[in-house]
Coordinates of C-alpha atoms and ligand atoms in Angstrom, one line a residue:
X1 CA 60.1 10.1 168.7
X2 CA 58.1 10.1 166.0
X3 CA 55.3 7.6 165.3
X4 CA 54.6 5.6 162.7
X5 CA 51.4 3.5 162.4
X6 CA 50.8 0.1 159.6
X7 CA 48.9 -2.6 158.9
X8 CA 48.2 -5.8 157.0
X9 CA 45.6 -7.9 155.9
X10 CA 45.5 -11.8 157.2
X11 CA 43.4 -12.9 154.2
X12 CA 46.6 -14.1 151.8
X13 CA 48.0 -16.4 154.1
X14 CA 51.7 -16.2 152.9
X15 CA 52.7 -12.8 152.1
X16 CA 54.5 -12.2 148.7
X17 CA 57.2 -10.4 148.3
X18 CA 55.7 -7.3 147.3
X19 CA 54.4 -6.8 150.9
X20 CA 57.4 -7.5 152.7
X21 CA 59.8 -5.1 150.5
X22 CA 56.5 -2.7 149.9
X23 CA 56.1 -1.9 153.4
X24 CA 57.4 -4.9 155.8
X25 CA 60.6 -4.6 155.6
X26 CA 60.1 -0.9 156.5
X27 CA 58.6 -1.7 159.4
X28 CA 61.4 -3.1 160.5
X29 CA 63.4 -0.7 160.1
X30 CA 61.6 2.1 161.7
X31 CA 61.2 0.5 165.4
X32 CA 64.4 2.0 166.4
X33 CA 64.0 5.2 165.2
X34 CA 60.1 5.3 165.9
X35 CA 57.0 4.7 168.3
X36 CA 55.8 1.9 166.4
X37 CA 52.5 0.5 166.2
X38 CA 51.7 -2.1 163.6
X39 CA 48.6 -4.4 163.0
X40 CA 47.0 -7.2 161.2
X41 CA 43.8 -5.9 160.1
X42 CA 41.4 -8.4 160.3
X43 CA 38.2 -6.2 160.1
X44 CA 39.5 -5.4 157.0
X45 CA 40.2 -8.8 156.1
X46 CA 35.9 -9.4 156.3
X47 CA 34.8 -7.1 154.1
X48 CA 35.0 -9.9 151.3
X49 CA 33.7 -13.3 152.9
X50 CA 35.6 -15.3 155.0
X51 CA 35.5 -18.6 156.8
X52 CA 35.9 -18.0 160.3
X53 CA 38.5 -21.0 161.2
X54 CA 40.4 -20.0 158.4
X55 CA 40.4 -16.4 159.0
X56 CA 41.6 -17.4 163.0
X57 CA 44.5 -19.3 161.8
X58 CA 45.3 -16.9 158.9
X59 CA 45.5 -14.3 161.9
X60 CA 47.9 -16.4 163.7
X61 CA 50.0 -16.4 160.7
X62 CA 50.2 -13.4 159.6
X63 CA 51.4 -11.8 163.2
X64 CA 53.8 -15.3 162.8
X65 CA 55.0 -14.0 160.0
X66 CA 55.8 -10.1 160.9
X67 CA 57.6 -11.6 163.8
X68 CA 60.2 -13.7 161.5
X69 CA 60.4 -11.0 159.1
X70 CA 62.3 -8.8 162.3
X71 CA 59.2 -7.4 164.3
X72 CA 60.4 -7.5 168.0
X73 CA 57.6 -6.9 170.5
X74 CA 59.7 -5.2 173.0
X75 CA 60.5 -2.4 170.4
X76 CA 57.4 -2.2 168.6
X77 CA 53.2 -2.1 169.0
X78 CA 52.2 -5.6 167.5
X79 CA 48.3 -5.6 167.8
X80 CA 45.4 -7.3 166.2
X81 CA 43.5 -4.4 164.7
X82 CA 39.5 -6.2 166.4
X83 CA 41.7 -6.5 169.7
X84 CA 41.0 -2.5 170.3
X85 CA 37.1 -1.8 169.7
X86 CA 38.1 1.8 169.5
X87 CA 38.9 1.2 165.4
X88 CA 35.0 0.4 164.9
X89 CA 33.9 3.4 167.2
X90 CA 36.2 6.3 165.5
X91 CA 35.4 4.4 162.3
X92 CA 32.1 5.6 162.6
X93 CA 32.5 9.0 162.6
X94 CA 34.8 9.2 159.8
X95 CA 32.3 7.6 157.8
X96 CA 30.1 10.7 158.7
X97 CA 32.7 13.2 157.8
X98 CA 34.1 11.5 154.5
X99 CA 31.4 12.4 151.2
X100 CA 30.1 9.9 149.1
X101 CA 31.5 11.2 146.4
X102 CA 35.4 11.3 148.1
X103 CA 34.5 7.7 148.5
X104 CA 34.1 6.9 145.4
X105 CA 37.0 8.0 143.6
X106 CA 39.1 5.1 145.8
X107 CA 40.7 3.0 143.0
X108 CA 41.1 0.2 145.1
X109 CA 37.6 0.1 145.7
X110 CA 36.9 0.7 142.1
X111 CA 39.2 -2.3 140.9
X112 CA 37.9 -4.6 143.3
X113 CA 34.1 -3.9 142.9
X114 CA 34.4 -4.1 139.5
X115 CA 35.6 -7.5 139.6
X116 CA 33.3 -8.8 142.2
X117 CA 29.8 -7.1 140.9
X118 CA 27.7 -4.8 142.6
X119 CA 25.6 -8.1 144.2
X120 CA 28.5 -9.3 145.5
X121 CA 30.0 -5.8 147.0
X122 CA 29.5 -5.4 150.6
X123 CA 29.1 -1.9 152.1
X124 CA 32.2 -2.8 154.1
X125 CA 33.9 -2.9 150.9
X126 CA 33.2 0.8 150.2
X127 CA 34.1 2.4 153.8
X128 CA 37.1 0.3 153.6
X129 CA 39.3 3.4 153.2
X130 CA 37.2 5.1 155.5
X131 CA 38.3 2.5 158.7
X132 CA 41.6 3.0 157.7
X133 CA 41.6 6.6 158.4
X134 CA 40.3 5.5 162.1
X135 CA 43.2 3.1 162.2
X136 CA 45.8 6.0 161.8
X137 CA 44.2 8.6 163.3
X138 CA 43.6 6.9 166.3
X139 CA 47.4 6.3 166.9
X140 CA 47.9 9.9 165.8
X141 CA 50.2 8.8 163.8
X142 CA 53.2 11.5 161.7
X143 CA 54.5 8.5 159.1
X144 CA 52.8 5.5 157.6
X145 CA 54.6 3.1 155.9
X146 CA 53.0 1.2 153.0
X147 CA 53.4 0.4 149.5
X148 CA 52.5 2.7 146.6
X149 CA 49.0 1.4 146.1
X150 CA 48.1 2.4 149.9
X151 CA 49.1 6.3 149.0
X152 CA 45.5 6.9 148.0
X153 CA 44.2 6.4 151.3
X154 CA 46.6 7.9 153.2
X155 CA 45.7 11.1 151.2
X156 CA 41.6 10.8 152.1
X157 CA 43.3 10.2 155.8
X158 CA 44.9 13.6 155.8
X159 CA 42.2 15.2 154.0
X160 CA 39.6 13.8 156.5
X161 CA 42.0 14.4 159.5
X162 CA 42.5 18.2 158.5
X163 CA 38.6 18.6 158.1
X164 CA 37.7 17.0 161.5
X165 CA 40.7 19.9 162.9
X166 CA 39.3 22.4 161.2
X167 CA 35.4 21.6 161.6
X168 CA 35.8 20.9 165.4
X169 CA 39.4 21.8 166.6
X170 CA 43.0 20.8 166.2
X171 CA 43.0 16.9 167.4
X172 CA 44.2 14.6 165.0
X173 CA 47.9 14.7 163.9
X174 CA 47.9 15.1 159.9
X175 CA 49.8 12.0 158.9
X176 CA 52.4 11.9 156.0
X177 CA 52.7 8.5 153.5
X178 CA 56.3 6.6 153.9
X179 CA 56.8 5.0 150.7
X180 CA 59.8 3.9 149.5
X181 CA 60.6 5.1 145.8
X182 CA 62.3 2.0 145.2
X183 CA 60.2 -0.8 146.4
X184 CA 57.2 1.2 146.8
X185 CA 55.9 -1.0 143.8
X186 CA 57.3 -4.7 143.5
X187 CA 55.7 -5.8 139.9
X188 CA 54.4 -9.3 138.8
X189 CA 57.3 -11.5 137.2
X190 CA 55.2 -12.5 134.4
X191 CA 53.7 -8.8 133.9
X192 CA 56.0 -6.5 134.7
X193 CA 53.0 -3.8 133.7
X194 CA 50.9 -4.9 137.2
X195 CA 52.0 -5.0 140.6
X196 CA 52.6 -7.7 142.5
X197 CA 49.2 -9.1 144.1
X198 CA 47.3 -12.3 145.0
X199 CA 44.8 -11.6 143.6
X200 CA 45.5 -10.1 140.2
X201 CA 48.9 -11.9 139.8
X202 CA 49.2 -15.3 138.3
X203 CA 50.7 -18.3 140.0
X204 CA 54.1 -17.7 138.0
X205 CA 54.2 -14.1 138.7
X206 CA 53.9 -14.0 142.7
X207 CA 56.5 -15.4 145.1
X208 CA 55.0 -16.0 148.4
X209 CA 57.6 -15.8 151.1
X210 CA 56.2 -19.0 152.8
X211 CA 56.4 -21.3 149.6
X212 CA 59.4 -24.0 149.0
X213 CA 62.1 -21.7 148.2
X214 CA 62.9 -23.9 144.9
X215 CA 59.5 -23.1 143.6
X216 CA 60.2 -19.2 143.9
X217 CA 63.7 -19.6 142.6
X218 CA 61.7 -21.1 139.7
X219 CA 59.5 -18.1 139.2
X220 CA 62.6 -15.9 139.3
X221 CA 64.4 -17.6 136.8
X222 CA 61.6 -17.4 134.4
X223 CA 60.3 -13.8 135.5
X224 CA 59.7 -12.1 132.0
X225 CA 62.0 -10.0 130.5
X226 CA 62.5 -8.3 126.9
X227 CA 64.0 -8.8 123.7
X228 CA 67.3 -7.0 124.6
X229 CA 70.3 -7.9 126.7
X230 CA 71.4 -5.5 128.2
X231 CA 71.0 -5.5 132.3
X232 CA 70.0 -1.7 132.7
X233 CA 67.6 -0.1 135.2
X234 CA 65.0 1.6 133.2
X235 CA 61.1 1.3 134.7
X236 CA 59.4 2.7 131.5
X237 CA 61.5 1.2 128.5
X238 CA 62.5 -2.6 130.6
X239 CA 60.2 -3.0 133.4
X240 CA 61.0 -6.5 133.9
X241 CA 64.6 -6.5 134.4
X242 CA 64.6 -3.2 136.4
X243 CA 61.9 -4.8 138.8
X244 CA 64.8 -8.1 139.2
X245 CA 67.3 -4.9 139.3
X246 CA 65.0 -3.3 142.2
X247 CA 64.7 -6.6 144.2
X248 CA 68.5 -7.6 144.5
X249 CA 69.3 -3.9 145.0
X250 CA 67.1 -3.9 148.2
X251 CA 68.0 -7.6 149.6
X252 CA 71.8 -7.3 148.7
X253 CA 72.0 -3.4 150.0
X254 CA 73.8 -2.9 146.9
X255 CA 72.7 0.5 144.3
X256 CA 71.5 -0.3 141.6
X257 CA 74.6 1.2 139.6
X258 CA 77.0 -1.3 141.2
X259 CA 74.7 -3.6 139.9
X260 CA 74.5 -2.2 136.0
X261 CA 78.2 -2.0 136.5
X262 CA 78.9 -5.8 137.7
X263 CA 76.4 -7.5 135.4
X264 CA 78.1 -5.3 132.0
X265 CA 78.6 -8.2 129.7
X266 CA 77.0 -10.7 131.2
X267 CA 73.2 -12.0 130.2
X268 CA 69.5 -12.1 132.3
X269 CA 69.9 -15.7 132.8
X270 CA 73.1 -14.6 135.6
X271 CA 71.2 -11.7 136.8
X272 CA 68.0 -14.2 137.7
X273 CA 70.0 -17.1 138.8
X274 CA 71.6 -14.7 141.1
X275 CA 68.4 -13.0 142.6
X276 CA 66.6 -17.0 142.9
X277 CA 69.8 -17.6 145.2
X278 CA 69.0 -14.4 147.2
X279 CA 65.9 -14.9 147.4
X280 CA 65.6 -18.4 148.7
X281 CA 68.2 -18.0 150.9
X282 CA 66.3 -15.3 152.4
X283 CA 63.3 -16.9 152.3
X284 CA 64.6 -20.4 153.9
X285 CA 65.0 -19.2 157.5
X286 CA 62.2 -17.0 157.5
X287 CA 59.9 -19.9 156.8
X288 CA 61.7 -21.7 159.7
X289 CA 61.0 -18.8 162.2
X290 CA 57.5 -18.4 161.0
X291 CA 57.3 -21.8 162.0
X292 CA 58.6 -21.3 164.7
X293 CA 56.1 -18.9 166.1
X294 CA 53.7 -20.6 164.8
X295 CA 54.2 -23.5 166.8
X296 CA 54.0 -21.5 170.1
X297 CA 50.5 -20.2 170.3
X298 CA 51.0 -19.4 174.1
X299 CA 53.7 -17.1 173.8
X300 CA 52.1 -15.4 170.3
X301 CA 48.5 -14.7 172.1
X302 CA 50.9 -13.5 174.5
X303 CA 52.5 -10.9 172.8
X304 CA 49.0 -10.0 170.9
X305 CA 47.9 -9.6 174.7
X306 CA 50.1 -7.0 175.5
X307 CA 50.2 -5.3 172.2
X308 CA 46.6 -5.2 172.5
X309 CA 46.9 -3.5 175.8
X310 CA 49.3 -0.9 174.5
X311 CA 47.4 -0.2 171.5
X312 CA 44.4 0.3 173.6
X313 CA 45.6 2.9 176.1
X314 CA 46.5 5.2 172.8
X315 CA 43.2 4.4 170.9
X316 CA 41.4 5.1 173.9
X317 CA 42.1 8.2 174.7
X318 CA 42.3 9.6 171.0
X319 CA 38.7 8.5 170.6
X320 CA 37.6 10.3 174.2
X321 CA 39.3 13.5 172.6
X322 CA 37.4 12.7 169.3
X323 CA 33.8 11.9 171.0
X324 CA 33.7 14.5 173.5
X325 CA 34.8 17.2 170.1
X326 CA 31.6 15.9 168.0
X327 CA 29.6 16.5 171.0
X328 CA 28.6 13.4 172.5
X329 CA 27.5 13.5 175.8
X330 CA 29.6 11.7 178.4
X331 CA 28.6 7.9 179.7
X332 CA 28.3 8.7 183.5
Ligands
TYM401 P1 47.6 -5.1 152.2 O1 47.4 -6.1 153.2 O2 47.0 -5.2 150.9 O3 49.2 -5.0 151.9 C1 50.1 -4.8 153.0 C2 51.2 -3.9 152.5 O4 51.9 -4.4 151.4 C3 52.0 -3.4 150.4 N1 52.1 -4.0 149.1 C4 53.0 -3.7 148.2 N2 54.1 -2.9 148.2 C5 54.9 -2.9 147.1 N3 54.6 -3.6 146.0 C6 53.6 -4.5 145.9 N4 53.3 -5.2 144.8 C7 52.7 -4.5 147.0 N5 51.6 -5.2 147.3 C8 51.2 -4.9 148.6 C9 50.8 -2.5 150.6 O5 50.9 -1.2 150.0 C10 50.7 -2.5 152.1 O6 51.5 -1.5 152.7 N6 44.7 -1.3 153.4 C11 45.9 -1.9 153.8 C12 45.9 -2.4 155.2 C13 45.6 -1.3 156.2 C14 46.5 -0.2 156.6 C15 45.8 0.4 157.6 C16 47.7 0.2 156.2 C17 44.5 -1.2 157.0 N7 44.6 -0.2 157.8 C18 46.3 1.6 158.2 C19 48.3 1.4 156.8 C20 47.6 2.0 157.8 C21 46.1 -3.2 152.9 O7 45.1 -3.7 152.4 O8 47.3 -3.6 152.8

């Protein structure tokens, strides 16, 4: 079977909706059809500041969460990324094999940096991408499913992975990006021109899967449109309404043309009240469920126990390939 490697950040306590139909809801899917190993990166999460209690519970949460969105530990690799030591050590040497320069063109770095200043820019920050080519390589991963804005860094992955092959000898599996050309980029409901983020989104523009499914439903109904009124899907000419168009598509398993066809005649008032039913209906029992795992720390650690273990016994012998190739000596 082919394997597929993800992860996600703890930092944003809910996750919006953007995440789950970006790449969650993917993951998902592929534990039946692949070896999956999926994460919650939390050495990622401190390469802005945290506070440690908060980043500990956030933790909790966000494994809480990927197990009410359909993550079954039986079928899949459910790990906390600073459970397995071995994503720091291969880090290391990726950050010796990627340039400066190479590192630099990341436009997730750029955006960010720019808005925090140089002062307040840690060098974590830069070699972000960098750890994240550990985290897949490790796994020797063929597929990782993410949303658009992750494509980037899967590309410096297979870049990096191709040179360590080629520098020292065929080890690391070249991985491919899965992204999914029709939720590969959920937009803000208020700017249909940005993506859906916590951080660059505004309150109105963001549903977060854990909020009271009437304030969402709110959002939806006044996510921002355009002047005509006509329900057509048509990213470039009505972002807006093909983003709604995209979103019910995906959580209705409907195409899109069914839709076009069913909503002929009828306004963007019945197309959002629709997708604000959808929505908090599906978002209803997986705050339940999150809940739910929530309120069993025992059996969560649990599972992060064992995922940990099974993540380990991959990572572990990936980096004893990758040490002994770069010529360190053995520990006796
Ligand atoms: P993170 O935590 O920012 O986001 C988690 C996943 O959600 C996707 N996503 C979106 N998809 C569609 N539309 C959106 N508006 C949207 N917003 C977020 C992201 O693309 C991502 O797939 N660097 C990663 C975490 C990471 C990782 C890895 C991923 C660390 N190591 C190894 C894959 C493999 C991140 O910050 O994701």
């Amino acid at each position: 079977r082919p394997r597929v490697l993800s992860g996600i950040q703890p930092t944003s306590g809910s996750f919006h909706l953007g995440n789950y139909l970006g790449a969650v809801r993917q993951w998902v899917a592929l534990q039946d059809s692949h070896d999956a190993f999926y994460m919650v990166v939390d050495l990622h999460a401190i390469t802005v500041p945290q506070d440690p209690k908060e980043l500990r519970a956030a933790t909790r949460l966000a494994v809480a969460q990927l197990l009410a969105a359909g993550l079954d530990p039986e079928r899949c690799t459910l790990f906390v990324q600073s459970h397995v030591p071995e994503h720091a050590q291969l880090g290391w040497v990726m950050n010796c094999l990627t340039g400066f320069g190479e590192a630099s063109r990341m436009t997730q770095f750029k955006d960010k940096s720019a808005k925090q200043g140089t002062a307040g820019t840690s060098v974590g920050l830069f070699t972000y991408p960098i750890l994240q080519i550990a985290d897949i390589l490790l796994y020797q991963a063929d597929q990782v499913p993410v949303g658009e804005d992750q494509r980037q860094h899967v590309e410096l992955t297979r870049d990096i992975a191709e040179r360590f092959n080629t520098r020292f000898g065929e080890t690391f599996t070249v991985p491919a990006p899965y992204i999914l050309k029709e939720t590969g980029k959920i937009y803000d409901l208020q700017d249909p021109s940005i993506k859906m983020s916590k951080s660059a989104s505004s309150p109105k523009g963001l549903v977060n899967l854990l909020d009271d499914p009437k304030v969402s439903a709110k959002k939806i109904r006044s996510a921002v449109t355009d002047t005509e009124t006509v329900i057509r899907f048509d990213p470039e000419h009505k972002p807006g309404v093909s983003n709604l168009l995209s979103i019910l598509s995906t959580l209705t398993g409907t195409k899109i043309g069914e839709l076009e066809q069913g909503y002929e005649g009828k306004g963007y008032g019945a197309l959002k009240t629709d997708l604000a039913e959808v929505v908090s209906e599906w978002a209803a029992p997986f705050r339940a469920r999150t809940q739910d795992f929530l309120d069993d720390t025992e059996t969560l650690d649990a599972i992060l126990a064992k995922g940990a273990e099974k993540a380990r016994a991959v990572a572990a012998e990936t980096l004893a390939q990758a040490y002994d190739k770069v010529g360190f000596l053995p520990a006796k």
